[in-house]
Amino acid sequence: KEAAQHMVMRLKMAFKDEAEEADWMSNSTKASALEKLHKMFFAIGEPAHLNTYKGVHLSETAFLKNGLELSEWYIHHSFQRLTHPSDRTRWGSTSPTMTDAFYSYTDNGLFVPAGILQEPFFSTSHDDARNYGALGGVLGHEITHGFDDQGRKFGAEGESRNWWSSGDVARFREKAKCIVDYYSKFTELGKHVSGELTLGENIADMGGLKVAMRALKGLSQERGRGQVSEEEMRLFFYVVGAELVRGGATPRRRAAAAD
């Protein structure tokens, strides 16, 4: 957990450098972006506070009774939350075994379940390039969501607020057009993928890798190794492309990605 927290801080610093160098953002928008990044929280491995399930008495044999008691506790707990200020750091129904991470627009927070803090995504015994290419790419992806075409609609506290100027929106669309056009060239089942439809995920994929690589380069220099070697570069991109992102899909699922 501590090693993952150190990685997150390096990714956050790398994203800050990327945002400061962005030439399409106005100064006011850039200031809002940096404020949002500063206030973005990262929940690593587990919630800050665990539910105690006070009053629930479970049995090793009465399974129906267990389910009813837990349902009753959850309903009561949910109504109690209505009388308290919103807790941005609440995990909700996220499973600790989930092998993924996710960003919440309305909380401006990144949740990293314990399930992804293990191989093949992450291990303290792995090379830095492997960890940053795997978990670093995933976390960089999620951070980027806070600043993409959807993230711009939510402020630093998760409130509904468009913090981009009209000029920023126009410049963003102009910059993003090459990504839309690039992904629209791919075909599935004889149809072209909609680059416009998948723009948010595509930006997050590319931005996440860029941030992860920048963080890896910074770490390499800090440790006196100089530039990232060719071997480390191959490992970084091999892990992302050949191990983690590969997958299978039914024809129906693939068709859903086509326009």
mmCIF file of C-alpha atoms in Angstrom:
data_model
loop_
_atom_site.group_PDB
_atom_site.id
_atom_site.type_symbol
_atom_site.label_atom_id
_atom_site.label_comp_id
_atom_site.label_asym_id
_atom_site.label_seq_id
_atom_site.Cartn_x
_atom_site.Cartn_y
_atom_site.Cartn_z
ATOM 1 C CA LYS A 1 0.000 0.000 0.000
ATOM 2 C CA GLU A 2 2.795 2.420 0.905
ATOM 3 C CA ALA A 3 4.604 1.715 -2.382
ATOM 4 C CA ALA A 4 1.356 2.333 -4.306
ATOM 5 C CA GLN A 5 0.853 5.610 -2.433
ATOM 6 C CA HIS A 6 4.335 6.742 -3.466
ATOM 7 C CA MET A 7 3.485 5.889 -7.079
ATOM 8 C CA VAL A 8 0.268 7.904 -6.890
ATOM 9 C CA MET A 9 2.123 10.962 -5.618
ATOM 10 C CA ARG A 10 4.613 10.703 -8.485
ATOM 11 C CA LEU A 11 1.787 10.372 -10.988
ATOM 12 C CA LYS A 12 0.088 13.391 -9.491
ATOM 13 C CA MET A 13 3.294 15.432 -9.784
ATOM 14 C CA ALA A 14 3.769 14.284 -13.386
ATOM 15 C CA PHE A 15 0.206 15.270 -14.259
ATOM 16 C CA LYS A 16 0.771 18.679 -12.669
ATOM 17 C CA ASP A 17 3.784 19.216 -14.931
ATOM 18 C CA GLU A 18 1.738 18.155 -17.977
ATOM 19 C CA ALA A 19 -1.086 20.549 -17.063
ATOM 20 C CA GLU A 20 1.290 23.457 -16.577
ATOM 21 C CA GLU A 21 2.751 22.841 -20.036
ATOM 22 C CA ALA A 22 -0.626 22.539 -21.809
ATOM 23 C CA ASP A 23 -0.719 25.263 -24.448
ATOM 24 C CA TRP A 24 -4.451 25.067 -25.180
ATOM 25 C CA MET A 25 -5.630 26.075 -21.696
ATOM 26 C CA SER A 26 -6.117 29.692 -20.697
ATOM 27 C CA ASN A 27 -4.391 30.832 -17.502
ATOM 28 C CA SER A 28 -7.664 30.901 -15.540
ATOM 29 C CA THR A 29 -8.596 27.396 -16.675
ATOM 30 C CA LYS A 30 -5.120 26.128 -15.911
ATOM 31 C CA ALA A 31 -5.419 27.545 -12.375
ATOM 32 C CA SER A 32 -8.755 25.732 -11.950
ATOM 33 C CA ALA A 33 -7.200 22.508 -13.249
ATOM 34 C CA LEU A 34 -4.340 22.716 -10.758
ATOM 35 C CA GLU A 35 -6.778 23.438 -7.930
ATOM 36 C CA LYS A 36 -8.838 20.406 -8.927
ATOM 37 C CA LEU A 37 -5.731 18.226 -9.039
ATOM 38 C CA HIS A 38 -4.655 19.516 -5.616
ATOM 39 C CA LYS A 39 -8.061 18.657 -4.102
ATOM 40 C CA MET A 40 -8.336 15.267 -5.812
ATOM 41 C CA PHE A 41 -8.101 12.551 -3.159
ATOM 42 C CA PHE A 42 -6.757 9.029 -3.566
ATOM 43 C CA ALA A 43 -8.203 6.126 -1.576
ATOM 44 C CA ILE A 44 -5.655 3.311 -1.791
ATOM 45 C CA GLY A 45 -6.507 -0.281 -0.875
ATOM 46 C CA GLU A 46 -9.228 0.350 1.669
ATOM 47 C CA PRO A 47 -11.637 2.992 3.006
ATOM 48 C CA ALA A 48 -10.384 5.379 5.677
ATOM 49 C CA HIS A 49 -13.227 4.179 7.918
ATOM 50 C CA LEU A 50 -14.705 0.682 7.855
ATOM 51 C CA ASN A 51 -18.350 -0.060 8.623
ATOM 52 C CA THR A 52 -18.793 -1.922 11.888
ATOM 53 C CA TYR A 53 -22.230 -3.400 11.071
ATOM 54 C CA LYS A 54 -23.281 -2.713 14.652
ATOM 55 C CA GLY A 55 -26.441 -4.569 15.610
ATOM 56 C CA VAL A 56 -26.091 -7.248 12.915
ATOM 57 C CA HIS A 57 -25.934 -10.808 14.263
ATOM 58 C CA LEU A 58 -24.979 -13.374 11.654
ATOM 59 C CA SER A 59 -25.429 -17.117 11.806
ATOM 60 C CA GLU A 60 -23.444 -19.896 10.118
ATOM 61 C CA THR A 61 -26.666 -21.703 9.169
ATOM 62 C CA ALA A 62 -29.509 -19.146 8.851
ATOM 63 C CA PHE A 63 -28.544 -17.710 5.458
ATOM 64 C CA LEU A 64 -31.908 -16.128 4.662
ATOM 65 C CA LYS A 65 -31.970 -14.449 8.080
ATOM 66 C CA ASN A 66 -28.420 -13.148 7.476
ATOM 67 C CA GLY A 67 -29.483 -11.609 4.162
ATOM 68 C CA LEU A 68 -32.533 -9.958 5.700
ATOM 69 C CA GLU A 69 -30.520 -8.542 8.608
ATOM 70 C CA LEU A 70 -27.888 -7.121 6.279
ATOM 71 C CA SER A 71 -30.542 -5.606 4.017
ATOM 72 C CA GLU A 72 -32.237 -4.014 7.017
ATOM 73 C CA TRP A 73 -28.918 -2.632 8.252
ATOM 74 C CA TYR A 74 -28.066 -1.225 4.812
ATOM 75 C CA ILE A 75 -31.455 0.494 4.415
ATOM 76 C CA HIS A 76 -31.212 2.023 7.895
ATOM 77 C CA HIS A 77 -27.598 3.088 7.236
ATOM 78 C CA SER A 78 -28.599 4.665 3.897
ATOM 79 C CA PHE A 79 -31.359 6.729 5.483
ATOM 80 C CA GLN A 80 -28.967 7.859 8.218
ATOM 81 C CA ARG A 81 -26.623 9.239 5.547
ATOM 82 C CA LEU A 82 -29.389 11.578 4.400
ATOM 83 C CA THR A 83 -29.114 13.487 7.692
ATOM 84 C CA HIS A 84 -25.335 13.950 7.490
ATOM 85 C CA PRO A 85 -23.065 15.965 5.196
ATOM 86 C CA SER A 86 -21.991 14.085 2.083
ATOM 87 C CA ASP A 87 -18.789 12.065 2.529
ATOM 88 C CA ARG A 88 -16.731 12.337 -0.659
ATOM 89 C CA THR A 89 -14.424 9.528 0.445
ATOM 90 C CA ARG A 90 -17.173 6.912 0.933
ATOM 91 C CA TRP A 91 -16.447 3.785 -1.119
ATOM 92 C CA GLY A 92 -20.033 2.686 -1.558
ATOM 93 C CA SER A 93 -20.461 -0.832 -2.930
ATOM 94 C CA THR A 94 -16.968 -1.235 -4.390
ATOM 95 C CA SER A 95 -15.605 -4.751 -3.914
ATOM 96 C CA PRO A 96 -12.121 -4.992 -2.351
ATOM 97 C CA THR A 97 -11.313 -7.802 -4.822
ATOM 98 C CA MET A 98 -11.984 -5.610 -7.866
ATOM 99 C CA THR A 99 -8.976 -5.603 -10.240
ATOM 100 C CA ASP A 100 -9.515 -2.077 -11.474
ATOM 101 C CA ALA A 101 -9.504 1.510 -10.247
ATOM 102 C CA PHE A 102 -12.069 4.208 -10.889
ATOM 103 C CA TYR A 103 -12.428 7.969 -10.757
ATOM 104 C CA SER A 104 -15.574 9.617 -9.391
ATOM 105 C CA TYR A 105 -16.536 12.892 -11.079
ATOM 106 C CA THR A 106 -18.927 13.864 -8.287
ATOM 107 C CA ASP A 107 -16.334 13.222 -5.557
ATOM 108 C CA ASN A 108 -13.175 14.233 -7.430
ATOM 109 C CA GLY A 109 -11.560 11.158 -5.993
ATOM 110 C CA LEU A 110 -9.736 8.096 -7.247
ATOM 111 C CA PHE A 111 -10.548 4.750 -5.635
ATOM 112 C CA VAL A 112 -7.986 1.939 -5.859
ATOM 113 C CA PRO A 113 -9.292 -1.387 -4.470
ATOM 114 C CA ALA A 114 -6.871 -3.865 -2.906
ATOM 115 C CA GLY A 115 -7.524 -6.340 -5.721
ATOM 116 C CA ILE A 116 -5.466 -4.372 -8.236
ATOM 117 C CA LEU A 117 -2.492 -3.982 -5.876
ATOM 118 C CA GLN A 118 -1.167 -7.396 -6.874
ATOM 119 C CA GLU A 119 0.309 -9.159 -9.890
ATOM 120 C CA PRO A 120 0.178 -8.687 -12.795
ATOM 121 C CA PHE A 121 -0.699 -5.041 -12.123
ATOM 122 C CA PHE A 122 1.657 -4.323 -9.261
ATOM 123 C CA SER A 123 4.312 -5.865 -7.031
ATOM 124 C CA THR A 124 7.156 -4.447 -4.965
ATOM 125 C CA SER A 125 9.341 -7.140 -6.558
ATOM 126 C CA HIS A 126 8.641 -5.898 -10.095
ATOM 127 C CA ASP A 127 10.858 -3.488 -12.021
ATOM 128 C CA ASP A 128 9.719 0.118 -11.909
ATOM 129 C CA ALA A 129 8.991 0.042 -15.654
ATOM 130 C CA ARG A 130 6.610 -2.891 -15.207
ATOM 131 C CA ASN A 131 4.744 -1.294 -12.306
ATOM 132 C CA TYR A 132 4.418 2.072 -14.015
ATOM 133 C CA GLY A 133 3.395 0.467 -17.307
ATOM 134 C CA ALA A 134 0.705 -1.544 -15.553
ATOM 135 C CA LEU A 135 -0.777 0.073 -12.430
ATOM 136 C CA GLY A 136 0.736 3.464 -13.304
ATOM 137 C CA GLY A 137 -1.021 3.445 -16.663
ATOM 138 C CA VAL A 138 -4.351 2.513 -15.038
ATOM 139 C CA LEU A 139 -4.094 5.235 -12.383
ATOM 140 C CA GLY A 140 -2.891 7.794 -14.916
ATOM 141 C CA HIS A 141 -5.934 6.902 -17.015
ATOM 142 C CA GLU A 142 -8.278 7.548 -14.089
ATOM 143 C CA ILE A 143 -6.596 10.835 -13.118
ATOM 144 C CA THR A 144 -6.966 12.037 -16.709
ATOM 145 C CA HIS A 145 -10.727 11.466 -16.534
ATOM 146 C CA GLY A 146 -10.959 14.373 -14.119
ATOM 147 C CA PHE A 147 -9.820 16.713 -16.876
ATOM 148 C CA ASP A 148 -11.313 15.281 -20.068
ATOM 149 C CA ASP A 149 -14.454 16.218 -22.006
ATOM 150 C CA GLN A 150 -16.607 14.970 -19.099
ATOM 151 C CA GLY A 151 -14.337 15.909 -16.192
ATOM 152 C CA ARG A 152 -14.510 19.562 -17.247
ATOM 153 C CA LYS A 153 -18.164 19.584 -16.158
ATOM 154 C CA PHE A 154 -17.278 18.989 -12.487
ATOM 155 C CA GLY A 155 -15.299 21.214 -10.124
ATOM 156 C CA ALA A 156 -12.673 20.569 -7.447
ATOM 157 C CA GLU A 157 -15.273 19.472 -4.866
ATOM 158 C CA GLY A 158 -17.213 17.343 -7.332
ATOM 159 C CA GLU A 159 -19.835 20.037 -7.841
ATOM 160 C CA SER A 160 -21.512 20.460 -11.218
ATOM 161 C CA ARG A 161 -19.561 23.337 -12.762
ATOM 162 C CA ASN A 162 -18.048 23.965 -16.165
ATOM 163 C CA TRP A 163 -14.631 25.446 -15.406
ATOM 164 C CA TRP A 164 -13.483 25.746 -19.026
ATOM 165 C CA SER A 165 -13.931 28.918 -21.060
ATOM 166 C CA SER A 166 -15.545 28.763 -24.492
ATOM 167 C CA GLY A 167 -12.098 29.342 -26.004
ATOM 168 C CA ASP A 168 -10.695 26.360 -24.083
ATOM 169 C CA VAL A 169 -13.512 24.160 -25.367
ATOM 170 C CA ALA A 170 -12.821 25.180 -28.963
ATOM 171 C CA ARG A 171 -9.075 24.594 -28.628
ATOM 172 C CA PHE A 172 -9.664 21.254 -26.889
ATOM 173 C CA ARG A 173 -11.923 20.060 -29.708
ATOM 174 C CA GLU A 174 -9.354 21.130 -32.249
ATOM 175 C CA LYS A 175 -6.605 19.245 -30.390
ATOM 176 C CA ALA A 176 -8.829 16.197 -29.868
ATOM 177 C CA LYS A 177 -9.851 15.936 -33.522
ATOM 178 C CA CYS A 178 -6.716 13.971 -34.408
ATOM 179 C CA ILE A 179 -7.627 11.382 -31.729
ATOM 180 C CA VAL A 180 -11.212 11.175 -33.007
ATOM 181 C CA ASP A 181 -9.982 10.720 -36.573
ATOM 182 C CA TYR A 182 -7.351 8.156 -35.568
ATOM 183 C CA TYR A 183 -9.723 5.863 -33.701
ATOM 184 C CA SER A 184 -12.442 6.272 -36.333
ATOM 185 C CA LYS A 185 -10.148 4.477 -38.786
ATOM 186 C CA PHE A 186 -10.395 1.224 -36.832
ATOM 187 C CA THR A 187 -13.065 -1.215 -37.992
ATOM 188 C CA GLU A 188 -15.020 -3.906 -36.169
ATOM 189 C CA LEU A 189 -17.390 -6.305 -37.944
ATOM 190 C CA GLY A 190 -17.151 -4.208 -41.092
ATOM 191 C CA LYS A 191 -18.084 -0.973 -39.362
ATOM 192 C CA HIS A 192 -15.933 1.953 -38.306
ATOM 193 C CA VAL A 193 -15.452 2.602 -34.599
ATOM 194 C CA SER A 194 -16.932 5.926 -33.498
ATOM 195 C CA GLY A 195 -13.916 7.982 -32.402
ATOM 196 C CA GLU A 196 -16.271 10.650 -31.073
ATOM 197 C CA LEU A 197 -18.154 8.154 -28.921
ATOM 198 C CA THR A 198 -14.988 6.695 -27.381
ATOM 199 C CA LEU A 199 -13.106 10.008 -27.108
ATOM 200 C CA GLY A 200 -13.101 10.204 -23.296
ATOM 201 C CA GLU A 201 -11.660 6.706 -22.874
ATOM 202 C CA ASN A 202 -9.157 7.191 -25.684
ATOM 203 C CA ILE A 203 -7.866 10.429 -24.181
ATOM 204 C CA ALA A 204 -7.605 8.766 -20.777
ATOM 205 C CA ASP A 205 -5.702 5.796 -22.254
ATOM 206 C CA MET A 206 -3.189 7.988 -24.062
ATOM 207 C CA GLY A 207 -2.952 10.583 -21.304
ATOM 208 C CA GLY A 208 -2.535 7.897 -18.647
ATOM 209 C CA LEU A 209 0.424 6.331 -20.439
ATOM 210 C CA LYS A 210 1.992 9.730 -21.028
ATOM 211 C CA VAL A 211 1.703 10.635 -17.341
ATOM 212 C CA ALA A 212 2.974 7.202 -16.226
ATOM 213 C CA MET A 213 5.984 7.431 -18.538
ATOM 214 C CA ARG A 214 6.783 10.937 -17.304
ATOM 215 C CA ALA A 215 6.605 9.739 -13.704
ATOM 216 C CA LEU A 216 8.860 6.776 -14.538
ATOM 217 C CA LYS A 217 11.419 9.063 -16.184
ATOM 218 C CA GLY A 218 11.435 11.310 -13.111
ATOM 219 C CA LEU A 219 11.935 8.321 -10.817
ATOM 220 C CA SER A 220 14.772 7.005 -12.994
ATOM 221 C CA GLN A 221 16.601 10.326 -12.853
ATOM 222 C CA GLU A 222 16.110 10.643 -9.097
ATOM 223 C CA ARG A 223 17.683 7.242 -8.587
ATOM 224 C CA GLY A 224 20.711 8.212 -10.663
ATOM 225 C CA ARG A 225 19.932 5.899 -13.580
ATOM 226 C CA GLY A 226 19.554 8.721 -16.075
ATOM 227 C CA GLN A 227 17.221 8.194 -19.007
ATOM 228 C CA VAL A 228 14.824 5.260 -19.203
ATOM 229 C CA SER A 229 16.572 2.469 -21.114
ATOM 230 C CA GLU A 230 15.244 0.780 -24.258
ATOM 231 C CA GLU A 231 14.700 -2.393 -22.256
ATOM 232 C CA GLU A 232 12.601 -0.490 -19.716
ATOM 233 C CA MET A 233 10.635 1.156 -22.538
ATOM 234 C CA ARG A 234 9.874 -2.247 -24.055
ATOM 235 C CA LEU A 235 8.812 -3.616 -20.689
ATOM 236 C CA PHE A 236 6.619 -0.561 -20.045
ATOM 237 C CA PHE A 237 4.703 -0.881 -23.311
ATOM 238 C CA TYR A 238 4.794 -4.680 -23.473
ATOM 239 C CA VAL A 239 3.017 -4.947 -20.140
ATOM 240 C CA VAL A 240 0.356 -2.470 -21.223
ATOM 241 C CA GLY A 241 -0.242 -3.881 -24.682
ATOM 242 C CA ALA A 242 0.414 -7.583 -24.369
ATOM 243 C CA GLU A 243 -0.672 -8.411 -20.827
ATOM 244 C CA LEU A 244 -3.203 -6.006 -19.381
ATOM 245 C CA VAL A 245 -5.278 -4.523 -22.188
ATOM 246 C CA ARG A 246 -5.735 -7.667 -24.242
ATOM 247 C CA GLY A 247 -9.065 -9.389 -24.017
ATOM 248 C CA GLY A 248 -11.866 -11.127 -25.825
ATOM 249 C CA ALA A 249 -15.360 -9.966 -26.643
ATOM 250 C CA THR A 250 -18.455 -11.474 -28.205
ATOM 251 C CA PRO A 251 -19.490 -10.234 -31.660
ATOM 252 C CA ARG A 252 -22.419 -8.433 -30.036
ATOM 253 C CA ARG A 253 -20.136 -6.614 -27.606
ATOM 254 C CA ARG A 254 -17.746 -5.687 -30.403
ATOM 255 C CA ALA A 255 -20.636 -4.415 -32.506
ATOM 256 C CA ALA A 256 -21.630 -2.061 -29.694
ATOM 257 C CA ALA A 257 -18.345 -0.187 -30.200
ATOM 258 C CA ALA A 258 -19.138 0.454 -33.857
ATOM 259 C CA ASP A 259 -21.391 3.222 -35.112
#
